[in-house]
Amino acid sequence: METSEGRKRALDSREIGVLGERLAARYLYLREGYKVLGENYRAPKGGEVDLVCRDGDVLAFVEVKTRTSEGYGRPIDAVDDVKRRLVAKGALHWLRQLNHPNINFRFDVAEVLLKDGERPQVSLVRGAFELPEPFLY
């Protein structure tokens, strides 16, 4: 981004996240054939899903992780147990809103890498994680 004086300024973490989600949604639609059904879904009692998509006959709950370098590892490395539980909670709420349809679903992670001076890199990890243990009945 540029300031009013014409100088470039660094994006803050929120802006980086928003940009990453937009790039991921576009990538999933154009390159992977996903249909984006929802963005930034927040369940009323906690839980969140960045992108809810349809991939053929599968509902994909997609966590988007955006980084500006790989200094701390791949973006997917930031999808820890806490984040997985939040995504799972949001996904299960989405499914309850649909009256528990008999549909296959999975959890994907879209990795976005925004290195200064380079084209953004987006990759997809299908089935990146399973429903966390406390959610298994």
mmCIF file with all atom_site columns, C-alpha atoms in Angstrom:
data_model
loop_
_atom_site.group_PDB
_atom_site.id
_atom_site.type_symbol
_atom_site.label_atom_id
_atom_site.label_alt_id
_atom_site.label_comp_id
_atom_site.label_asym_id
_atom_site.label_entity_id
_atom_site.label_seq_id
_atom_site.pdbx_PDB_ins_code
_atom_site.Cartn_x
_atom_site.Cartn_y
_atom_site.Cartn_z
_atom_site.occupancy
_atom_site.B_iso_or_equiv
_atom_site.pdbx_formal_charge
_atom_site.auth_seq_id
_atom_site.auth_comp_id
_atom_site.auth_asym_id
_atom_site.auth_atom_id
_atom_site.pdbx_PDB_model_num
ATOM 1   C CA . MET A 1 1   ? 0.000   0.000   0.000   1.00 0.00 ? 1   MET A CA 1
ATOM 2   C CA . GLU A 1 2   ? 1.074   3.567   -0.518  1.00 0.00 ? 2   GLU A CA 1
ATOM 3   C CA . THR A 1 3   ? 0.789   6.442   1.918   1.00 0.00 ? 3   THR A CA 1
ATOM 4   C CA . SER A 1 4   ? -0.520  9.873   0.896   1.00 0.00 ? 4   SER A CA 1
ATOM 5   C CA . GLU A 1 5   ? 3.125   10.870  0.375   1.00 0.00 ? 5   GLU A CA 1
ATOM 6   C CA . GLY A 1 6   ? 3.564   8.062   -2.183  1.00 0.00 ? 6   GLY A CA 1
ATOM 7   C CA . ARG A 1 7   ? 5.711   5.858   0.086   1.00 0.00 ? 7   ARG A CA 1
ATOM 8   C CA . LYS A 1 8   ? 4.959   2.195   0.459   1.00 0.00 ? 8   LYS A CA 1
ATOM 9   C CA . ARG A 1 9   ? 3.842   1.035   3.866   1.00 0.00 ? 9   ARG A CA 1
ATOM 10  C CA . ALA A 1 10  ? 3.718   -2.466  5.201   1.00 0.00 ? 10  ALA A CA 1
ATOM 11  C CA . LEU A 1 11  ? 0.356   -4.152  5.565   1.00 0.00 ? 11  LEU A CA 1
ATOM 12  C CA . ASP A 1 12  ? -0.709  -4.889  9.121   1.00 0.00 ? 12  ASP A CA 1
ATOM 13  C CA . SER A 1 13  ? -1.572  -8.454  10.131  1.00 0.00 ? 13  SER A CA 1
ATOM 14  C CA . ARG A 1 14  ? -5.318  -7.950  9.638   1.00 0.00 ? 14  ARG A CA 1
ATOM 15  C CA . GLU A 1 15  ? -4.796  -6.621  6.104   1.00 0.00 ? 15  GLU A CA 1
ATOM 16  C CA . ILE A 1 16  ? -2.465  -9.516  5.313   1.00 0.00 ? 16  ILE A CA 1
ATOM 17  C CA . GLY A 1 17  ? -5.124  -11.962 6.501   1.00 0.00 ? 17  GLY A CA 1
ATOM 18  C CA . VAL A 1 18  ? -7.900  -10.322 4.464   1.00 0.00 ? 18  VAL A CA 1
ATOM 19  C CA . LEU A 1 19  ? -5.724  -10.281 1.345   1.00 0.00 ? 19  LEU A CA 1
ATOM 20  C CA . GLY A 1 20  ? -4.781  -13.923 1.882   1.00 0.00 ? 20  GLY A CA 1
ATOM 21  C CA . GLU A 1 21  ? -8.431  -14.961 2.204   1.00 0.00 ? 21  GLU A CA 1
ATOM 22  C CA . ARG A 1 22  ? -9.345  -13.138 -1.006  1.00 0.00 ? 22  ARG A CA 1
ATOM 23  C CA . LEU A 1 23  ? -6.457  -14.745 -2.886  1.00 0.00 ? 23  LEU A CA 1
ATOM 24  C CA . ALA A 1 24  ? -7.326  -18.181 -1.481  1.00 0.00 ? 24  ALA A CA 1
ATOM 25  C CA . ALA A 1 25  ? -11.011 -17.879 -2.435  1.00 0.00 ? 25  ALA A CA 1
ATOM 26  C CA . ARG A 1 26  ? -10.062 -16.854 -5.964  1.00 0.00 ? 26  ARG A CA 1
ATOM 27  C CA . TYR A 1 27  ? -7.534  -19.698 -6.240  1.00 0.00 ? 27  TYR A CA 1
ATOM 28  C CA . LEU A 1 28  ? -10.000 -22.289 -4.954  1.00 0.00 ? 28  LEU A CA 1
ATOM 29  C CA . TYR A 1 29  ? -12.629 -21.170 -7.450  1.00 0.00 ? 29  TYR A CA 1
ATOM 30  C CA . LEU A 1 30  ? -10.428 -20.708 -10.522 1.00 0.00 ? 30  LEU A CA 1
ATOM 31  C CA . ARG A 1 31  ? -7.779  -23.408 -10.048 1.00 0.00 ? 31  ARG A CA 1
ATOM 32  C CA . GLU A 1 32  ? -9.463  -26.059 -7.932  1.00 0.00 ? 32  GLU A CA 1
ATOM 33  C CA . GLY A 1 33  ? -13.078 -25.729 -9.096  1.00 0.00 ? 33  GLY A CA 1
ATOM 34  C CA . TYR A 1 34  ? -14.480 -25.099 -5.624  1.00 0.00 ? 34  TYR A CA 1
ATOM 35  C CA . LYS A 1 35  ? -17.711 -23.171 -5.205  1.00 0.00 ? 35  LYS A CA 1
ATOM 36  C CA . VAL A 1 36  ? -17.364 -20.709 -2.318  1.00 0.00 ? 36  VAL A CA 1
ATOM 37  C CA . LEU A 1 37  ? -20.540 -20.828 -0.214  1.00 0.00 ? 37  LEU A CA 1
ATOM 38  C CA . GLY A 1 38  ? -19.490 -18.652 2.705   1.00 0.00 ? 38  GLY A CA 1
ATOM 39  C CA . GLU A 1 39  ? -16.654 -16.501 3.969   1.00 0.00 ? 39  GLU A CA 1
ATOM 40  C CA . ASN A 1 40  ? -15.632 -15.725 7.538   1.00 0.00 ? 40  ASN A CA 1
ATOM 41  C CA . TYR A 1 41  ? -18.381 -17.819 9.104   1.00 0.00 ? 41  TYR A CA 1
ATOM 42  C CA . ARG A 1 42  ? -18.643 -17.215 12.848  1.00 0.00 ? 42  ARG A CA 1
ATOM 43  C CA . ALA A 1 43  ? -20.744 -19.513 14.996  1.00 0.00 ? 43  ALA A CA 1
ATOM 44  C CA . PRO A 1 44  ? -22.758 -17.723 17.700  1.00 0.00 ? 44  PRO A CA 1
ATOM 45  C CA . LYS A 1 45  ? -21.084 -19.545 20.616  1.00 0.00 ? 45  LYS A CA 1
ATOM 46  C CA . GLY A 1 46  ? -17.581 -19.619 19.187  1.00 0.00 ? 46  GLY A CA 1
ATOM 47  C CA . GLY A 1 47  ? -16.063 -21.339 16.243  1.00 0.00 ? 47  GLY A CA 1
ATOM 48  C CA . GLU A 1 48  ? -14.938 -19.908 12.952  1.00 0.00 ? 48  GLU A CA 1
ATOM 49  C CA . VAL A 1 49  ? -14.375 -20.988 9.381   1.00 0.00 ? 49  VAL A CA 1
ATOM 50  C CA . ASP A 1 50  ? -12.557 -18.793 6.871   1.00 0.00 ? 50  ASP A CA 1
ATOM 51  C CA . LEU A 1 51  ? -14.137 -20.340 3.758   1.00 0.00 ? 51  LEU A CA 1
ATOM 52  C CA . VAL A 1 52  ? -16.956 -22.836 3.371   1.00 0.00 ? 52  VAL A CA 1
ATOM 53  C CA . CYS A 1 53  ? -16.784 -24.424 -0.075  1.00 0.00 ? 53  CYS A CA 1
ATOM 54  C CA . ARG A 1 54  ? -18.289 -27.136 -2.173  1.00 0.00 ? 54  ARG A CA 1
ATOM 55  C CA . ASP A 1 55  ? -15.782 -29.431 -3.887  1.00 0.00 ? 55  ASP A CA 1
ATOM 56  C CA . GLY A 1 56  ? -17.946 -31.713 -5.986  1.00 0.00 ? 56  GLY A CA 1
ATOM 57  C CA . ASP A 1 57  ? -20.077 -33.650 -3.515  1.00 0.00 ? 57  ASP A CA 1
ATOM 58  C CA . VAL A 1 58  ? -17.903 -32.724 -0.520  1.00 0.00 ? 58  VAL A CA 1
ATOM 59  C CA . LEU A 1 59  ? -18.308 -29.739 1.772   1.00 0.00 ? 59  LEU A CA 1
ATOM 60  C CA . ALA A 1 60  ? -14.851 -28.304 2.480   1.00 0.00 ? 60  ALA A CA 1
ATOM 61  C CA . PHE A 1 61  ? -14.253 -26.149 5.547   1.00 0.00 ? 61  PHE A CA 1
ATOM 62  C CA . VAL A 1 62  ? -11.120 -24.221 4.646   1.00 0.00 ? 62  VAL A CA 1
ATOM 63  C CA . GLU A 1 63  ? -8.738  -22.520 7.053   1.00 0.00 ? 63  GLU A CA 1
ATOM 64  C CA . VAL A 1 64  ? -6.626  -19.891 5.288   1.00 0.00 ? 64  VAL A CA 1
ATOM 65  C CA . LYS A 1 65  ? -3.158  -19.166 6.645   1.00 0.00 ? 65  LYS A CA 1
ATOM 66  C CA . THR A 1 66  ? -1.184  -16.300 5.175   1.00 0.00 ? 66  THR A CA 1
ATOM 67  C CA . ARG A 1 67  ? 2.463   -15.523 5.826   1.00 0.00 ? 67  ARG A CA 1
ATOM 68  C CA . THR A 1 68  ? 4.953   -13.004 4.446   1.00 0.00 ? 68  THR A CA 1
ATOM 69  C CA . SER A 1 69  ? 7.919   -15.344 4.886   1.00 0.00 ? 69  SER A CA 1
ATOM 70  C CA . GLU A 1 70  ? 8.695   -18.934 5.755   1.00 0.00 ? 70  GLU A CA 1
ATOM 71  C CA . GLY A 1 71  ? 10.904  -17.931 8.671   1.00 0.00 ? 71  GLY A CA 1
ATOM 72  C CA . TYR A 1 72  ? 8.584   -19.690 11.108  1.00 0.00 ? 72  TYR A CA 1
ATOM 73  C CA . GLY A 1 73  ? 7.792   -22.625 8.827   1.00 0.00 ? 73  GLY A CA 1
ATOM 74  C CA . ARG A 1 74  ? 4.970   -23.211 6.393   1.00 0.00 ? 74  ARG A CA 1
ATOM 75  C CA . PRO A 1 75  ? 1.649   -21.431 6.954   1.00 0.00 ? 75  PRO A CA 1
ATOM 76  C CA . ILE A 1 76  ? -0.035  -24.772 7.735   1.00 0.00 ? 76  ILE A CA 1
ATOM 77  C CA . ASP A 1 77  ? 2.278   -25.122 10.747  1.00 0.00 ? 77  ASP A CA 1
ATOM 78  C CA . ALA A 1 78  ? 0.219   -22.389 12.431  1.00 0.00 ? 78  ALA A CA 1
ATOM 79  C CA . VAL A 1 79  ? -2.930  -24.537 12.327  1.00 0.00 ? 79  VAL A CA 1
ATOM 80  C CA . ASP A 1 80  ? -2.533  -25.917 15.826  1.00 0.00 ? 80  ASP A CA 1
ATOM 81  C CA . ASP A 1 81  ? -4.958  -27.872 18.025  1.00 0.00 ? 81  ASP A CA 1
ATOM 82  C CA . VAL A 1 82  ? -6.680  -24.699 19.250  1.00 0.00 ? 82  VAL A CA 1
ATOM 83  C CA . LYS A 1 83  ? -7.289  -23.491 15.692  1.00 0.00 ? 83  LYS A CA 1
ATOM 84  C CA . ARG A 1 84  ? -8.486  -26.937 14.609  1.00 0.00 ? 84  ARG A CA 1
ATOM 85  C CA . ARG A 1 85  ? -11.037 -26.978 17.422  1.00 0.00 ? 85  ARG A CA 1
ATOM 86  C CA . LEU A 1 86  ? -12.309 -23.505 16.450  1.00 0.00 ? 86  LEU A CA 1
ATOM 87  C CA . VAL A 1 87  ? -12.699 -24.537 12.818  1.00 0.00 ? 87  VAL A CA 1
ATOM 88  C CA . ALA A 1 88  ? -14.397 -27.805 13.797  1.00 0.00 ? 88  ALA A CA 1
ATOM 89  C CA . LYS A 1 89  ? -16.805 -25.977 16.105  1.00 0.00 ? 89  LYS A CA 1
ATOM 90  C CA . GLY A 1 90  ? -17.710 -23.550 13.331  1.00 0.00 ? 90  GLY A CA 1
ATOM 91  C CA . ALA A 1 91  ? -18.095 -26.376 10.812  1.00 0.00 ? 91  ALA A CA 1
ATOM 92  C CA . LEU A 1 92  ? -20.380 -28.397 13.070  1.00 0.00 ? 92  LEU A CA 1
ATOM 93  C CA . HIS A 1 93  ? -22.540 -25.335 13.659  1.00 0.00 ? 93  HIS A CA 1
ATOM 94  C CA . TRP A 1 94  ? -22.773 -24.784 9.886   1.00 0.00 ? 94  TRP A CA 1
ATOM 95  C CA . LEU A 1 95  ? -23.902 -28.397 9.493   1.00 0.00 ? 95  LEU A CA 1
ATOM 96  C CA . ARG A 1 96  ? -26.492 -27.991 12.284  1.00 0.00 ? 96  ARG A CA 1
ATOM 97  C CA . GLN A 1 97  ? -27.867 -24.957 10.420  1.00 0.00 ? 97  GLN A CA 1
ATOM 98  C CA . LEU A 1 98  ? -28.375 -27.285 7.432   1.00 0.00 ? 98  LEU A CA 1
ATOM 99  C CA . ASN A 1 99  ? -30.244 -29.701 9.719   1.00 0.00 ? 99  ASN A CA 1
ATOM 100 C CA . HIS A 1 100 ? -27.396 -32.249 9.777   1.00 0.00 ? 100 HIS A CA 1
ATOM 101 C CA . PRO A 1 101 ? -27.405 -33.183 6.094   1.00 0.00 ? 101 PRO A CA 1
ATOM 102 C CA . ASN A 1 102 ? -26.037 -36.524 5.020   1.00 0.00 ? 102 ASN A CA 1
ATOM 103 C CA . ILE A 1 103 ? -23.019 -35.016 3.301   1.00 0.00 ? 103 ILE A CA 1
ATOM 104 C CA . ASN A 1 104 ? -19.329 -35.761 3.283   1.00 0.00 ? 104 ASN A CA 1
ATOM 105 C CA . PHE A 1 105 ? -17.147 -33.010 4.632   1.00 0.00 ? 105 PHE A CA 1
ATOM 106 C CA . ARG A 1 106 ? -13.487 -32.394 5.273   1.00 0.00 ? 106 ARG A CA 1
ATOM 107 C CA . PHE A 1 107 ? -11.068 -29.807 6.602   1.00 0.00 ? 107 PHE A CA 1
ATOM 108 C CA . ASP A 1 108 ? -8.661  -28.185 4.150   1.00 0.00 ? 108 ASP A CA 1
ATOM 109 C CA . VAL A 1 109 ? -5.955  -25.580 4.633   1.00 0.00 ? 109 VAL A CA 1
ATOM 110 C CA . ALA A 1 110 ? -5.125  -22.967 2.008   1.00 0.00 ? 110 ALA A CA 1
ATOM 111 C CA . GLU A 1 111 ? -1.593  -21.652 2.395   1.00 0.00 ? 111 GLU A CA 1
ATOM 112 C CA . VAL A 1 112 ? -0.832  -18.177 1.074   1.00 0.00 ? 112 VAL A CA 1
ATOM 113 C CA . LEU A 1 113 ? 2.700   -16.846 0.916   1.00 0.00 ? 113 LEU A CA 1
ATOM 114 C CA . LEU A 1 114 ? 3.143   -13.117 0.268   1.00 0.00 ? 114 LEU A CA 1
ATOM 115 C CA . LYS A 1 115 ? 6.828   -12.403 -0.223  1.00 0.00 ? 115 LYS A CA 1
ATOM 116 C CA . ASP A 1 116 ? 7.721   -8.783  -0.936  1.00 0.00 ? 116 ASP A CA 1
ATOM 117 C CA . GLY A 1 117 ? 8.391   -8.213  -4.629  1.00 0.00 ? 117 GLY A CA 1
ATOM 118 C CA . GLU A 1 118 ? 7.106   -11.661 -5.675  1.00 0.00 ? 118 GLU A CA 1
ATOM 119 C CA . ARG A 1 119 ? 3.801   -12.994 -6.966  1.00 0.00 ? 119 ARG A CA 1
ATOM 120 C CA . PRO A 1 120 ? 1.624   -14.473 -4.232  1.00 0.00 ? 120 PRO A CA 1
ATOM 121 C CA . GLN A 1 121 ? 1.870   -18.246 -3.895  1.00 0.00 ? 121 GLN A CA 1
ATOM 122 C CA . VAL A 1 122 ? -1.245  -20.201 -2.971  1.00 0.00 ? 122 VAL A CA 1
ATOM 123 C CA . SER A 1 123 ? -1.400  -23.926 -2.304  1.00 0.00 ? 123 SER A CA 1
ATOM 124 C CA . LEU A 1 124 ? -4.074  -26.242 -0.980  1.00 0.00 ? 124 LEU A CA 1
ATOM 125 C CA . VAL A 1 125 ? -3.810  -29.105 1.485   1.00 0.00 ? 125 VAL A CA 1
ATOM 126 C CA . ARG A 1 126 ? -6.948  -31.223 1.127   1.00 0.00 ? 126 ARG A CA 1
ATOM 127 C CA . GLY A 1 127 ? -7.928  -33.173 4.222   1.00 0.00 ? 127 GLY A CA 1
ATOM 128 C CA . ALA A 1 128 ? -5.343  -31.311 6.276   1.00 0.00 ? 128 ALA A CA 1
ATOM 129 C CA . PHE A 1 129 ? -6.839  -32.516 9.550   1.00 0.00 ? 129 PHE A CA 1
ATOM 130 C CA . GLU A 1 130 ? -9.618  -34.638 10.964  1.00 0.00 ? 130 GLU A CA 1
ATOM 131 C CA . LEU A 1 131 ? -12.333 -33.746 13.428  1.00 0.00 ? 131 LEU A CA 1
ATOM 132 C CA . PRO A 1 132 ? -10.470 -33.265 16.744  1.00 0.00 ? 132 PRO A CA 1
ATOM 133 C CA . GLU A 1 133 ? -10.928 -35.981 19.381  1.00 0.00 ? 133 GLU A CA 1
ATOM 134 C CA . PRO A 1 134 ? -13.419 -34.186 21.677  1.00 0.00 ? 134 PRO A CA 1
ATOM 135 C CA . PHE A 1 135 ? -15.820 -33.947 18.731  1.00 0.00 ? 135 PHE A CA 1
ATOM 136 C CA . LEU A 1 136 ? -15.788 -37.667 17.974  1.00 0.00 ? 136 LEU A CA 1
ATOM 137 C CA . TYR A 1 137 ? -18.722 -39.510 19.483  1.00 0.00 ? 137 TYR A CA 1
#
